[in-house]
Coordinates of N, CA and C in Angstrom, one line a residue:
X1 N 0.8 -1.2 0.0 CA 0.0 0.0 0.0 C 0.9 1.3 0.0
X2 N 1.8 1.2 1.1 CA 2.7 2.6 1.1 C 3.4 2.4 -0.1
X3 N 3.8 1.5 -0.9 CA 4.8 1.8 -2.6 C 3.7 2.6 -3.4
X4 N 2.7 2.0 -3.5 CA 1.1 2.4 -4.5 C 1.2 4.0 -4.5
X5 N 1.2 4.1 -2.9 CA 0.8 5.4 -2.6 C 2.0 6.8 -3.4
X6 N 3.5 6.1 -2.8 CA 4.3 6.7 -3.8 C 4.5 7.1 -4.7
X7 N 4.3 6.1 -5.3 CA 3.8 6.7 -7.2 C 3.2 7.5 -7.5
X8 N 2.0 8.0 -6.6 CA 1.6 9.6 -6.8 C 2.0 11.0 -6.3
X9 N 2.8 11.1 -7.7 CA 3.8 12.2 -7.4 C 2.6 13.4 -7.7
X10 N 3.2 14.9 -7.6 CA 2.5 15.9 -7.6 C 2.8 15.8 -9.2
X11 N 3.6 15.3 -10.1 CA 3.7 15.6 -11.6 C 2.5 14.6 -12.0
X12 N 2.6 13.6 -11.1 CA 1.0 12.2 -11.8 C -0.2 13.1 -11.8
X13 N -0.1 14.1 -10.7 CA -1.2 14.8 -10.0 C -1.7 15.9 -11.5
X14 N -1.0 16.7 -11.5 CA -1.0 17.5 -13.4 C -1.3 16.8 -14.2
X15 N -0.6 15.6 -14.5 CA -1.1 15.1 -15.6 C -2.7 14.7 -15.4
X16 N -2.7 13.8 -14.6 CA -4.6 13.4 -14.1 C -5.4 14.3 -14.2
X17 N -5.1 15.6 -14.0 CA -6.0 16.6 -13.5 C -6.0 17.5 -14.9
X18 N -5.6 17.5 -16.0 CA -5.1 18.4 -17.2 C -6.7 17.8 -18.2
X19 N -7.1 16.6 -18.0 CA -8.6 16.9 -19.0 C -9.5 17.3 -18.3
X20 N -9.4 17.4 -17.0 CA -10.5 18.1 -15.9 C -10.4 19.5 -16.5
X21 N -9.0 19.8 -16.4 CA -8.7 21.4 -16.5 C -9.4 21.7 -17.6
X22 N -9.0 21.3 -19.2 CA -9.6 21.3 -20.3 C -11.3 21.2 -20.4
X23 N -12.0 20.5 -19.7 CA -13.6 20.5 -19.5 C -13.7 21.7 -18.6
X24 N -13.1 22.4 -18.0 CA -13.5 23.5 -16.8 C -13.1 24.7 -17.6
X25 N -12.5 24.7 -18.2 CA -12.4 25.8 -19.5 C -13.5 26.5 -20.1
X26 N -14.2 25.4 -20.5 CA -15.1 25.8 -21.3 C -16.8 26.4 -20.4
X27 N -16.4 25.5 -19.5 CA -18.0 25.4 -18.7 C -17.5 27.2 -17.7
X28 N -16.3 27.1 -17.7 CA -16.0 28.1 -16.9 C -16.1 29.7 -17.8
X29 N -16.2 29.8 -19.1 CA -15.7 30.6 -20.1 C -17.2 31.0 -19.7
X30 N -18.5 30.0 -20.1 CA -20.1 30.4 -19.8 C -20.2 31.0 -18.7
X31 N -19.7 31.1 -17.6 CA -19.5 31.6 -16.2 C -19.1 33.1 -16.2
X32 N -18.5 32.8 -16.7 CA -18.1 34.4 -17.0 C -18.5 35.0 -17.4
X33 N -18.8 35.1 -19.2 CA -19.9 35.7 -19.8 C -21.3 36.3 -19.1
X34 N -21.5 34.9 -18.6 CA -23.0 35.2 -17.7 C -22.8 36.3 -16.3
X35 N -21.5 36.5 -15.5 CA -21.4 37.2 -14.6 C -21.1 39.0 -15.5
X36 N -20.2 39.0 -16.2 CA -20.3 40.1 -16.8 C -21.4 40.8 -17.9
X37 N -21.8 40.0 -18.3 CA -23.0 40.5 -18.8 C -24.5 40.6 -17.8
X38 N -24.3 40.7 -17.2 CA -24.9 40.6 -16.0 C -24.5 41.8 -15.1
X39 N -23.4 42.3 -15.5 CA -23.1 43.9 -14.9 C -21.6 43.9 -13.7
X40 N -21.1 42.6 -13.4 CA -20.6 42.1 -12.6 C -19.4 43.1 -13.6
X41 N -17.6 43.4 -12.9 CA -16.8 43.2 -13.3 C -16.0 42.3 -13.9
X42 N -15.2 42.4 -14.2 CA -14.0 41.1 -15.2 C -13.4 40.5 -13.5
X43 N -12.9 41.6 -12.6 CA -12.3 40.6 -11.1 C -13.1 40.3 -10.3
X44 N -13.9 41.0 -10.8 CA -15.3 40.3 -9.6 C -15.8 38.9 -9.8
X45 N -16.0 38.3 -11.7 CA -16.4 37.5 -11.8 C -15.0 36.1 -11.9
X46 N -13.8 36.6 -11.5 CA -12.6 35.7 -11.6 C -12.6 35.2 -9.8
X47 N -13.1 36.5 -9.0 CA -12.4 36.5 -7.6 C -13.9 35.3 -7.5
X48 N -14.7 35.0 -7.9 CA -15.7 34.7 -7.4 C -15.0 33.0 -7.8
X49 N -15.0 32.5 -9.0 CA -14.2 31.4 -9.7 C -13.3 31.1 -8.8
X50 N -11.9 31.9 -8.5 CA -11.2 31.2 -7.6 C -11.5 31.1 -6.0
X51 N -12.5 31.5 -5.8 CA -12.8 31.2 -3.8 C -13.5 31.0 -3.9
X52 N -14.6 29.8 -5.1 CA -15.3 28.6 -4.9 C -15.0 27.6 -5.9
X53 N -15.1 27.9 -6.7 CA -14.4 26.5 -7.8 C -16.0 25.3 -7.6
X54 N -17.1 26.2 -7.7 CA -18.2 25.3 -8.1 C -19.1 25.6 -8.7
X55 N -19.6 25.3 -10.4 CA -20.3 25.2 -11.2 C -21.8 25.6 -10.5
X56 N -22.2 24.8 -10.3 CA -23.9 24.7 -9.8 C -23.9 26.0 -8.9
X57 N -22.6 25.9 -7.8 CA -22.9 26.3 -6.7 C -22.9 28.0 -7.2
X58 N -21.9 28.3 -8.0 CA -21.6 29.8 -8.7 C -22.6 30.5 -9.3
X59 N -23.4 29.8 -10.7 CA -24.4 29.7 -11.3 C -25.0 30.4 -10.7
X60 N -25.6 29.4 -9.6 CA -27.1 29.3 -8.9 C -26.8 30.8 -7.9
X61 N -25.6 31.2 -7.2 CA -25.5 31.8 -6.1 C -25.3 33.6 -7.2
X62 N -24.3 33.3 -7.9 CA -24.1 34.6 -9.1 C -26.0 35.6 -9.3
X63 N -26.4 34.2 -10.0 CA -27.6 34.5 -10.6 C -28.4 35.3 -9.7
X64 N -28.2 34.6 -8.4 CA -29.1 35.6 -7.3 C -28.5 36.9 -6.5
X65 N -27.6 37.1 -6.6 CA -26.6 38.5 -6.5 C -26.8 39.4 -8.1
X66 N -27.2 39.0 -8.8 CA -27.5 40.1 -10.2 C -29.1 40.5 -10.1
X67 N -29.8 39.2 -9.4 CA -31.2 39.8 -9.1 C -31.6 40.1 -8.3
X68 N -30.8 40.4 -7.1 CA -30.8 41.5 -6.0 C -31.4 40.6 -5.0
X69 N -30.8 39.1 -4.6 CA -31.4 38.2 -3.7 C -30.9 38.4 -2.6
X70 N -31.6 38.0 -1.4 CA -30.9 38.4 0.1 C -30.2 37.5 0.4
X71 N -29.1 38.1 1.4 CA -27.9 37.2 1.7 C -28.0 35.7 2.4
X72 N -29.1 35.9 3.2 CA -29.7 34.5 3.9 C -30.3 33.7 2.3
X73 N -30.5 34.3 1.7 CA -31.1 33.2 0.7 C -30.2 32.8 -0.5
X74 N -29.1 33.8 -0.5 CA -28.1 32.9 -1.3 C -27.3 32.2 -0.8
X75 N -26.9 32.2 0.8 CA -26.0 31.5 1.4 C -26.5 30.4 1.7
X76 N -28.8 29.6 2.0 CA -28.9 29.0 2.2 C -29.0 28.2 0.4
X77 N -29.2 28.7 -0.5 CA -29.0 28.1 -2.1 C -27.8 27.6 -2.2
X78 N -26.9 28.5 -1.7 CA -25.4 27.7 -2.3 C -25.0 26.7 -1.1
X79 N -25.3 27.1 0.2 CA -25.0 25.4 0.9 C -25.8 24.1 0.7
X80 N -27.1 24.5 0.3 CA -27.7 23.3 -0.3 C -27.2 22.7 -1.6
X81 N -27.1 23.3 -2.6 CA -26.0 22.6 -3.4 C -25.2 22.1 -3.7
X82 N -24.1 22.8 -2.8 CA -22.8 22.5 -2.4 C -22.2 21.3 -1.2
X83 N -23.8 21.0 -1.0 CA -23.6 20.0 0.6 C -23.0 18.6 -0.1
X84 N -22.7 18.0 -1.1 CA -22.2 17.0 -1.4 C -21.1 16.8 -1.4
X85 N -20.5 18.1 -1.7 CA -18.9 18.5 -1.2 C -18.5 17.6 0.6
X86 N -19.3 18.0 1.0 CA -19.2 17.4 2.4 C -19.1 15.8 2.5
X87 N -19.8 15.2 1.7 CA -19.8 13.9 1.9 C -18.6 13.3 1.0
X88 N -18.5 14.2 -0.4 CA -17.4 13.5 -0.7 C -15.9 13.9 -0.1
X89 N -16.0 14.8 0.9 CA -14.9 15.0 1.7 C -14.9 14.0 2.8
X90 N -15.8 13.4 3.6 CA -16.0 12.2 4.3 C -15.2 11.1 3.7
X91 N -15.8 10.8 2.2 CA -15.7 9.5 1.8 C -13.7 9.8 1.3
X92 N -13.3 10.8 1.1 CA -11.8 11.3 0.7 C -10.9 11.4 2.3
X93 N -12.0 11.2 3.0 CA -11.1 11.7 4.5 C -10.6 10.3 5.0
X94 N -11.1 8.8 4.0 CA -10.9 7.8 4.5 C -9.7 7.4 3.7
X95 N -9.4 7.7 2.5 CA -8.6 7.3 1.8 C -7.2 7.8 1.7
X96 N -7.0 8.9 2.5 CA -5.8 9.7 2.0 C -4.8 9.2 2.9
X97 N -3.6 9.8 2.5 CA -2.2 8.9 3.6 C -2.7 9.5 4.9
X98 N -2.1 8.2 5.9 CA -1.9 9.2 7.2 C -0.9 10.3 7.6
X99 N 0.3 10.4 7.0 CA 1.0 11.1 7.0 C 0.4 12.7 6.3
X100 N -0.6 13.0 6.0 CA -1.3 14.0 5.9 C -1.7 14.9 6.8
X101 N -1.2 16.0 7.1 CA -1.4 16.8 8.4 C -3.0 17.9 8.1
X102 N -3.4 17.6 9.6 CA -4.8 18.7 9.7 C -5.0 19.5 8.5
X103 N -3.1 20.6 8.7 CA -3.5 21.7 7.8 C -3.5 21.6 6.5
X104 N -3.1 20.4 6.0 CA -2.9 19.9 4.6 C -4.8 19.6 4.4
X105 N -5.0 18.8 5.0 CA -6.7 18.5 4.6 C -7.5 19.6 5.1
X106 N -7.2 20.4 5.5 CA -8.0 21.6 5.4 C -8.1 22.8 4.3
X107 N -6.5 22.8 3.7 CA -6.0 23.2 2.7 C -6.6 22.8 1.4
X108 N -6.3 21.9 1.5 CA -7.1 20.7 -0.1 C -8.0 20.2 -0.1
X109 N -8.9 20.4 0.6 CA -10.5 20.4 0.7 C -11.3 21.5 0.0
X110 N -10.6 22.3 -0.5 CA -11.1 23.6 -1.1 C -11.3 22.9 -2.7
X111 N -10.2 21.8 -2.9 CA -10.4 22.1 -4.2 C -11.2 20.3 -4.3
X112 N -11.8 19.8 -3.4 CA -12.8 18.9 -4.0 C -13.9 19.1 -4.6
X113 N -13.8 18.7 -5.8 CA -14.9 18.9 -6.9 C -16.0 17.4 -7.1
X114 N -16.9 17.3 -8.1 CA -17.1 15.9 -8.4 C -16.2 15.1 -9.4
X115 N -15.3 16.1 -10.3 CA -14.4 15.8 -11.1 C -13.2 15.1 -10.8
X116 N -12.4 15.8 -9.6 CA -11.8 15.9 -8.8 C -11.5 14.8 -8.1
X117 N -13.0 14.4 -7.3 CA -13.4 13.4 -6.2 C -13.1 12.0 -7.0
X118 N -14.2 12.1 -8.6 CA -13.6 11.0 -9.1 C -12.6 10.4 -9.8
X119 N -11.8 11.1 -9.6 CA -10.1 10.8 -10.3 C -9.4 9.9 -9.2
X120 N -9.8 10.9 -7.9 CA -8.9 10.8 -6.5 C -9.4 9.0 -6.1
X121 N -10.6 9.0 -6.3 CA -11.3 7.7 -5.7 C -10.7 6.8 -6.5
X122 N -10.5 6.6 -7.9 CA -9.9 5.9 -8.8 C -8.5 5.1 -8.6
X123 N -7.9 6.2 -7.6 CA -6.0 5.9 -7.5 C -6.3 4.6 -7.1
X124 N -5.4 3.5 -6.9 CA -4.9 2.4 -6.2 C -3.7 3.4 -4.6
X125 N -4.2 2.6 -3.6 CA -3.5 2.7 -2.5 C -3.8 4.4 -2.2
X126 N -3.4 5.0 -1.1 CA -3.7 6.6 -0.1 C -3.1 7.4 -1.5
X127 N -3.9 8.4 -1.0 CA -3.6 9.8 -1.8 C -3.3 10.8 -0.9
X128 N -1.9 11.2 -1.3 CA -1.0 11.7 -0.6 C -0.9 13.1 -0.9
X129 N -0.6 14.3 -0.3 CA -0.7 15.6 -0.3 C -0.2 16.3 -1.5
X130 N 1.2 15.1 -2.6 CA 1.8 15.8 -3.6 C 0.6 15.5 -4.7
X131 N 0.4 14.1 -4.3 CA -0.5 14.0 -5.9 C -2.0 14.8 -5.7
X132 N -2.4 15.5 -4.4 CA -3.9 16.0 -4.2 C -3.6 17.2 -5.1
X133 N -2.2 17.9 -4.6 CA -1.9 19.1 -5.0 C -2.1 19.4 -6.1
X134 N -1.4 18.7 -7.1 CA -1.1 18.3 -8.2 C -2.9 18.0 -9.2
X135 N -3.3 17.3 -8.6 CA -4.8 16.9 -9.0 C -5.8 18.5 -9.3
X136 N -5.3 19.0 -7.8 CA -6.1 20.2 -7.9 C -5.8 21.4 -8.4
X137 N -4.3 21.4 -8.8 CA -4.0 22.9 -9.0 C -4.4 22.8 -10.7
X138 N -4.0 21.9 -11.7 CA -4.7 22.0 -12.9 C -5.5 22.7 -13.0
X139 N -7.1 21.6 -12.4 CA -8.2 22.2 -13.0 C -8.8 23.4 -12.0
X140 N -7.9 23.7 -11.6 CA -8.1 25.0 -10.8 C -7.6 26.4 -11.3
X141 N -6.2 26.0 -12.1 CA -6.0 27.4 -13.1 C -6.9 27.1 -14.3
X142 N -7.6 26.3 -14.6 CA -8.6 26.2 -15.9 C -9.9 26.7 -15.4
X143 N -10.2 26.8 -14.3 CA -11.9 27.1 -14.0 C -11.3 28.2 -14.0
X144 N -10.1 28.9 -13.6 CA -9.7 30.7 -13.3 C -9.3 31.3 -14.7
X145 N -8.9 30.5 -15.7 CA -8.6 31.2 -16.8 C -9.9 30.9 -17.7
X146 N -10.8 29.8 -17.6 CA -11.7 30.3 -18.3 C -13.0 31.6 -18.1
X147 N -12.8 31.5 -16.9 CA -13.5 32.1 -16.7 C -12.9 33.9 -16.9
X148 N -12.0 34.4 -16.9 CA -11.5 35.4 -17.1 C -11.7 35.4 -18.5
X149 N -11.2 34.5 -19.7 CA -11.8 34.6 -20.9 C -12.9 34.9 -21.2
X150 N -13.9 34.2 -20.8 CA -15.0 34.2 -20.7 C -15.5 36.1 -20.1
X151 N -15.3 36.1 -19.5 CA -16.0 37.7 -19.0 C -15.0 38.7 -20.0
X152 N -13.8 38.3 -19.9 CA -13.0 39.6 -21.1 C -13.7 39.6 -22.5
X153 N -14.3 38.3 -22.7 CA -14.6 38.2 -23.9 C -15.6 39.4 -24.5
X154 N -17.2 39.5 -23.3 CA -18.2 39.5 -23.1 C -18.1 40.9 -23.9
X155 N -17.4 41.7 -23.8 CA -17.6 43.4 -24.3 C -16.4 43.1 -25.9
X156 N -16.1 41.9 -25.9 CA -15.5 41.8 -28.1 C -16.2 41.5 -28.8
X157 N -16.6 40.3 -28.0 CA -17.8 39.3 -29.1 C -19.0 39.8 -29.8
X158 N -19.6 39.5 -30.5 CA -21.0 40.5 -30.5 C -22.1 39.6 -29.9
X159 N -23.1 40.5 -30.1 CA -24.3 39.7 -29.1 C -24.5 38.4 -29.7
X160 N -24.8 38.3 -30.8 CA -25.5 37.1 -31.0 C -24.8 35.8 -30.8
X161 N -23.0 35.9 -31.0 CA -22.2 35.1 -31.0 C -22.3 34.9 -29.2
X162 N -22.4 36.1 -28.4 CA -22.5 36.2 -26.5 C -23.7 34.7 -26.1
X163 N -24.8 35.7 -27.4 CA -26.2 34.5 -26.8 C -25.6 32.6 -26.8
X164 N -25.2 33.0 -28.0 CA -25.1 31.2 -28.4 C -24.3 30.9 -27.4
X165 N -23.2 31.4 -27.1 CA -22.5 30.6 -25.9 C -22.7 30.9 -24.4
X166 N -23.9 31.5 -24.4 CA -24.2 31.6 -22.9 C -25.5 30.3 -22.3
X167 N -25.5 29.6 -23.4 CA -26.3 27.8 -23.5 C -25.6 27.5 -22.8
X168 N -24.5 27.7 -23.1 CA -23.0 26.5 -22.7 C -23.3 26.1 -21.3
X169 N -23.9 26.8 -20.7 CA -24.1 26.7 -19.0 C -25.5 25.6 -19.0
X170 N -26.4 25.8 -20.0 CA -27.5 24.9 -19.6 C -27.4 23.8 -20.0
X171 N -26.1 23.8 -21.3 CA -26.2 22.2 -22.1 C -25.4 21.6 -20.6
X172 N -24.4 22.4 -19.7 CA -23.7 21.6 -18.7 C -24.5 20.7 -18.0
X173 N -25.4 21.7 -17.7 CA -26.5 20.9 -16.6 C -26.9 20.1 -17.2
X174 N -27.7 19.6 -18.6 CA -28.5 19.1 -19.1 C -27.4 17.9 -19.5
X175 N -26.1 17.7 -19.6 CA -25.0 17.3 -20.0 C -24.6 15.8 -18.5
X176 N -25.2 16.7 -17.3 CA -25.0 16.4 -15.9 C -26.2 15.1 -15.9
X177 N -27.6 15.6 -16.1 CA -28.7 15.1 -15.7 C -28.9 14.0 -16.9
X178 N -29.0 14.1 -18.1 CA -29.1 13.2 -18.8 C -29.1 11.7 -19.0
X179 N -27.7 11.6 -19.1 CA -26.6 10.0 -19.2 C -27.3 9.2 -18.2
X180 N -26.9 10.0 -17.3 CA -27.7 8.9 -15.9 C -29.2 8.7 -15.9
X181 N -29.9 9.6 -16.0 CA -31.4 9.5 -16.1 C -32.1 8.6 -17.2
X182 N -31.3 8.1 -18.5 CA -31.6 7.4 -19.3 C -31.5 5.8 -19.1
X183 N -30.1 5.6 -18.0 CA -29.7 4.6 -17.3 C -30.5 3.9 -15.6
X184 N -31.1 5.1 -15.3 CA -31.5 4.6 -13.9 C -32.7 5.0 -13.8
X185 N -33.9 4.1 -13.7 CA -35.3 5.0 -13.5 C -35.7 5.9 -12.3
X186 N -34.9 5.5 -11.2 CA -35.1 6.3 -9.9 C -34.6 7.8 -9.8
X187 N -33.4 7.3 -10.8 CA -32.5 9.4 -11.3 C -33.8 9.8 -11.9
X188 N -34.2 9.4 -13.3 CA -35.0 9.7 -14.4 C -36.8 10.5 -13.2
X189 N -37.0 9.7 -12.5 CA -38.3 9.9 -11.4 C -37.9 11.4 -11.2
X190 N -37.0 10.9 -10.1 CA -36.4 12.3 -9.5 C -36.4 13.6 -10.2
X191 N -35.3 13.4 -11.0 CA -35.3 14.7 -11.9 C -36.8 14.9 -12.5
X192 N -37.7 14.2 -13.2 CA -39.1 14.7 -13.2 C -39.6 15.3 -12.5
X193 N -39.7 14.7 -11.2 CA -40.5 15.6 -10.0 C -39.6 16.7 -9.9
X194 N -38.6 17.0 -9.7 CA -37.8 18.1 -9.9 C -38.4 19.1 -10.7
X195 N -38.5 18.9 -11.9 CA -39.2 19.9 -13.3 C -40.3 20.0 -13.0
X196 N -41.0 18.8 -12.5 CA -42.5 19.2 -12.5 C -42.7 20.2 -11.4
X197 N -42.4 20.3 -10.0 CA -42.1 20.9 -9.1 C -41.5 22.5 -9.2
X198 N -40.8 22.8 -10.0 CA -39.9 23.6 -10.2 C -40.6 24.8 -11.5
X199 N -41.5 23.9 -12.1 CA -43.1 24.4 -13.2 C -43.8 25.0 -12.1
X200 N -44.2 24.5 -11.2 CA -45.5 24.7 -10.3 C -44.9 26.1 -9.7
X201 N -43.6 26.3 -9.4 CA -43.3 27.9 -9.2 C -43.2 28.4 -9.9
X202 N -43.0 28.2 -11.3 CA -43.2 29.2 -12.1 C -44.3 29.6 -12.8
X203 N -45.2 28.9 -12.9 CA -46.7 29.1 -12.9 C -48.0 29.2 -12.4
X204 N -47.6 28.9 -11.1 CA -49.1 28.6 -10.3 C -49.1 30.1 -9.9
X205 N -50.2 30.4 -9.3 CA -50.5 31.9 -8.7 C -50.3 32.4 -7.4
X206 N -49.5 32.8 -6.9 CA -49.0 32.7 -5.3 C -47.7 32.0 -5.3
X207 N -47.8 31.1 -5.5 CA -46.6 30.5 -5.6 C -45.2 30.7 -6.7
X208 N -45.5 31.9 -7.8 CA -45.0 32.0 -8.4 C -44.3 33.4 -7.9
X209 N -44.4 33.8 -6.4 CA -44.2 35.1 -6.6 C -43.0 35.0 -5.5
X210 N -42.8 33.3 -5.1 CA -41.5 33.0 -4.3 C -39.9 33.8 -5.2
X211 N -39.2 33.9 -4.7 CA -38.1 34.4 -5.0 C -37.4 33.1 -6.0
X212 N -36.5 32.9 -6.9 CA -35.7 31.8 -7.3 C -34.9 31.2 -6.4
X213 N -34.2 31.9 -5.4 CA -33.1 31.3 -4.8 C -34.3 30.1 -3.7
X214 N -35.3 31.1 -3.4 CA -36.3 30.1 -2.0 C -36.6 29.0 -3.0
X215 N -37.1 29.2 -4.5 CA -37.5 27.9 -5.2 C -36.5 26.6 -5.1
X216 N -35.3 27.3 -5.7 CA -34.2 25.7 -5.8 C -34.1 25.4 -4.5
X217 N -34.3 26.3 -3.2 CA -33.8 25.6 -2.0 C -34.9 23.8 -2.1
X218 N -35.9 24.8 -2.2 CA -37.4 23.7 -2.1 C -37.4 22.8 -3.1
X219 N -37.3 23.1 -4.3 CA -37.0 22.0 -5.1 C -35.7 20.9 -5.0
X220 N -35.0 21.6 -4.6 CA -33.2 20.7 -4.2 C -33.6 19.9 -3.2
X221 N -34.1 20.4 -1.9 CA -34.8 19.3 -0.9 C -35.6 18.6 -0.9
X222 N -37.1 18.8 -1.9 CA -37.6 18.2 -1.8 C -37.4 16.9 -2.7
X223 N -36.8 17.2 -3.6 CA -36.6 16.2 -4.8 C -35.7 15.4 -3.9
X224 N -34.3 15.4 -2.7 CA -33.5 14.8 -2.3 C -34.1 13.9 -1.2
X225 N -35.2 14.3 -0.6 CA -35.8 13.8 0.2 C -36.8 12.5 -0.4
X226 N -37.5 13.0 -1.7 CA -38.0 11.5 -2.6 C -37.3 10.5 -2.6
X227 N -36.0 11.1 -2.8 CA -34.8 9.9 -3.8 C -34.5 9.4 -2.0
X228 N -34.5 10.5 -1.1 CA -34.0 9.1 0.0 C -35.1 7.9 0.6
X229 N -36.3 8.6 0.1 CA -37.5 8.1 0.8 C -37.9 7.1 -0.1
X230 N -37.4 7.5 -1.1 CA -38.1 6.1 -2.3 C -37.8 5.5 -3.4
X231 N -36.3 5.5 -3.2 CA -35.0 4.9 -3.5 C -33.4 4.9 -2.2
X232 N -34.4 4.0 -1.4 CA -32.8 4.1 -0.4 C -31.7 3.3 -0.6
X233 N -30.8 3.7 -1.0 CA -29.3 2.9 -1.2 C -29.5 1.3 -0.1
X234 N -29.5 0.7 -0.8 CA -29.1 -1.2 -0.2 C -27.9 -0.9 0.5
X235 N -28.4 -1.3 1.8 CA -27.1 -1.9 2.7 C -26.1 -2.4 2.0
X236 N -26.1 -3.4 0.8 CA -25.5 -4.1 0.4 C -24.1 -3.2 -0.6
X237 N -25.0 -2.6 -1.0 CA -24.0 -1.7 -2.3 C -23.2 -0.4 -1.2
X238 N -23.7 -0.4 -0.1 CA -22.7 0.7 1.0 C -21.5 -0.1 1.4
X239 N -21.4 -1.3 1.5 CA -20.1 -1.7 2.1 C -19.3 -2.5 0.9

C-alpha cells in the first residue's frame, strides 16, 4: 500500500488533472460571460471562480446577486448545493495517507470537486498531499482562466455570437442530468419531480411570486428527500 501510494507524485497529479482542466475551460468561459454580462466586473467575476471552484454552486448563487437576492437566501442556495462536497470530503477523508497533516486537509478540501473526487477515488493505495496538489492545481488554473476569458470576452464578441455561448451553461446541466437519467429510472423519477415541481413555481398563482433562490432551495430538498425516501441505497452496495 505505502509503494502504490508513492507513485503519486505531484507531476501524476497534473497530468490526471489536465482533461478536468480542459472540461473546466469551457464550462467556466459560460460563467463568466453570464457574470459580466450581468453587470458584474471582469475581477469580480474571476475573484468569485477562484474562492469557490463550483459550477452549480456559482451559477445558482451569481444568478441571485444580479437579481438583487438576500444574503440569507443565497447562502442557504449555495449550501444546499454544495452539501455534497461534504460527503465526498468524508468519503476522501478515508482514503488519504496518514501522514497527511490537519492543515494539509483543510488546505485541499477547497479544491474537491465531483471531477476531482472522481479521479482521486480511482487511485490504487492513499492519496497523498503531492499527488492532491497536483490533481487540484490543474483544474483550478482552468476554471480561473476560463473564466477570465469568458468575462473579457463579453464586451468583443457581438451579441448574438455572446447568446449562443451563454447555453453552454444549460447544455452543462443538461449534459449532468441526462446519461444517468436514461440509465436509472429512480434518477429519471427524481429529476421529473424536480421539473414538474420547479413548473409549479413558475406558474401557479401565489406561488410564483416566491423568490428563485427560496424555489431551488425547495425544489433541491424536496426532490432529495423522494430519492432518499423512495430509493434508499441497499445496505449491500454501502459496504
Amino acid at each position: 500500500m505505502k509503494i502504490m501510494s508513492e507513485q503519486l507524485t505531484f507531476r501524476k497529479g497534473l497530468k490526471d488533472g489536465l482533461p478536468i482542466c480542459l472540461g473546466y475551460i469551457s464550462v467556466s468561459f459560460a460563467f463568466g460571460m453570464m457574470a459580466t454580462q450581468g453587470g458584474l466586473p471582469v475581477w469580480v467575476a474571476l475573484l468569485i471562480s477562484m474562492t469557490n471552484l463550483t459550477s452549480a454552486g456559482q451559477v445558482a448563487g451569481t444568478a441571485l446577486i444580479l437579481s438583487g437576492g438576500l444574503y440569507v437566501e443565497i447562502a442557504v442556495t449555495t449550501f444546499v448545493i454544495n452539501i455534497r462536497y461534504m460527503l465526498m470530503s468524508l468519503s476522501l477523508s478515508q482514503k488519504v495517507d496518514e501522514a497527511m497533516t490537519t492543515l494539509q486537509r483543510w488546505v485541499l478540501s477547497f479544491g474537491v470537486t465531483d471531477e476531482i473526487f472522481a479521479v482521486a477515488m480511482q487511485q490504487k493505495g492513499s492519496i497523498n498531499a503531492r499527488y492532491f496538489s497536483g490533481l487540484i492545481l490543474t483544474p483550478y488554473f482552468g476554471w480561473a482562466l476560463g473564466t477570465f476569458l469568458g468575462a473579457a470576452a463579453t464586451g468583443i464578441l457581438p451579441e448574438s455570437l455572446r447568446s449562443a455561448l451563454g447555453i453552454a451553461i444549460y447544455g452543462m446541466f443538461l449534459a449532468i442530468i441526462i446519461p444517468p437519467s436514461r440509465t436509472s429510472k429512480p434518477i429519471r423519477r427524481v429529476v421529473i419531480f424536480a421539473g414538474v415541481l420547479s413548473c409549479l413555481f413558475t406558474w401557479t398563482p401565489g406561488l410564483n411570486r416566491l423568490s428563485s433562490g427560496w424555489v431551488i432551495i425547495v425544489c433541491a430538498v424536496a426532490a432529495s428527500a423522494l430519492a432518499a425516501l423512495r430509493y434508499p441505497v441497499a445496505k449491500e452496495a454501502q459496504t
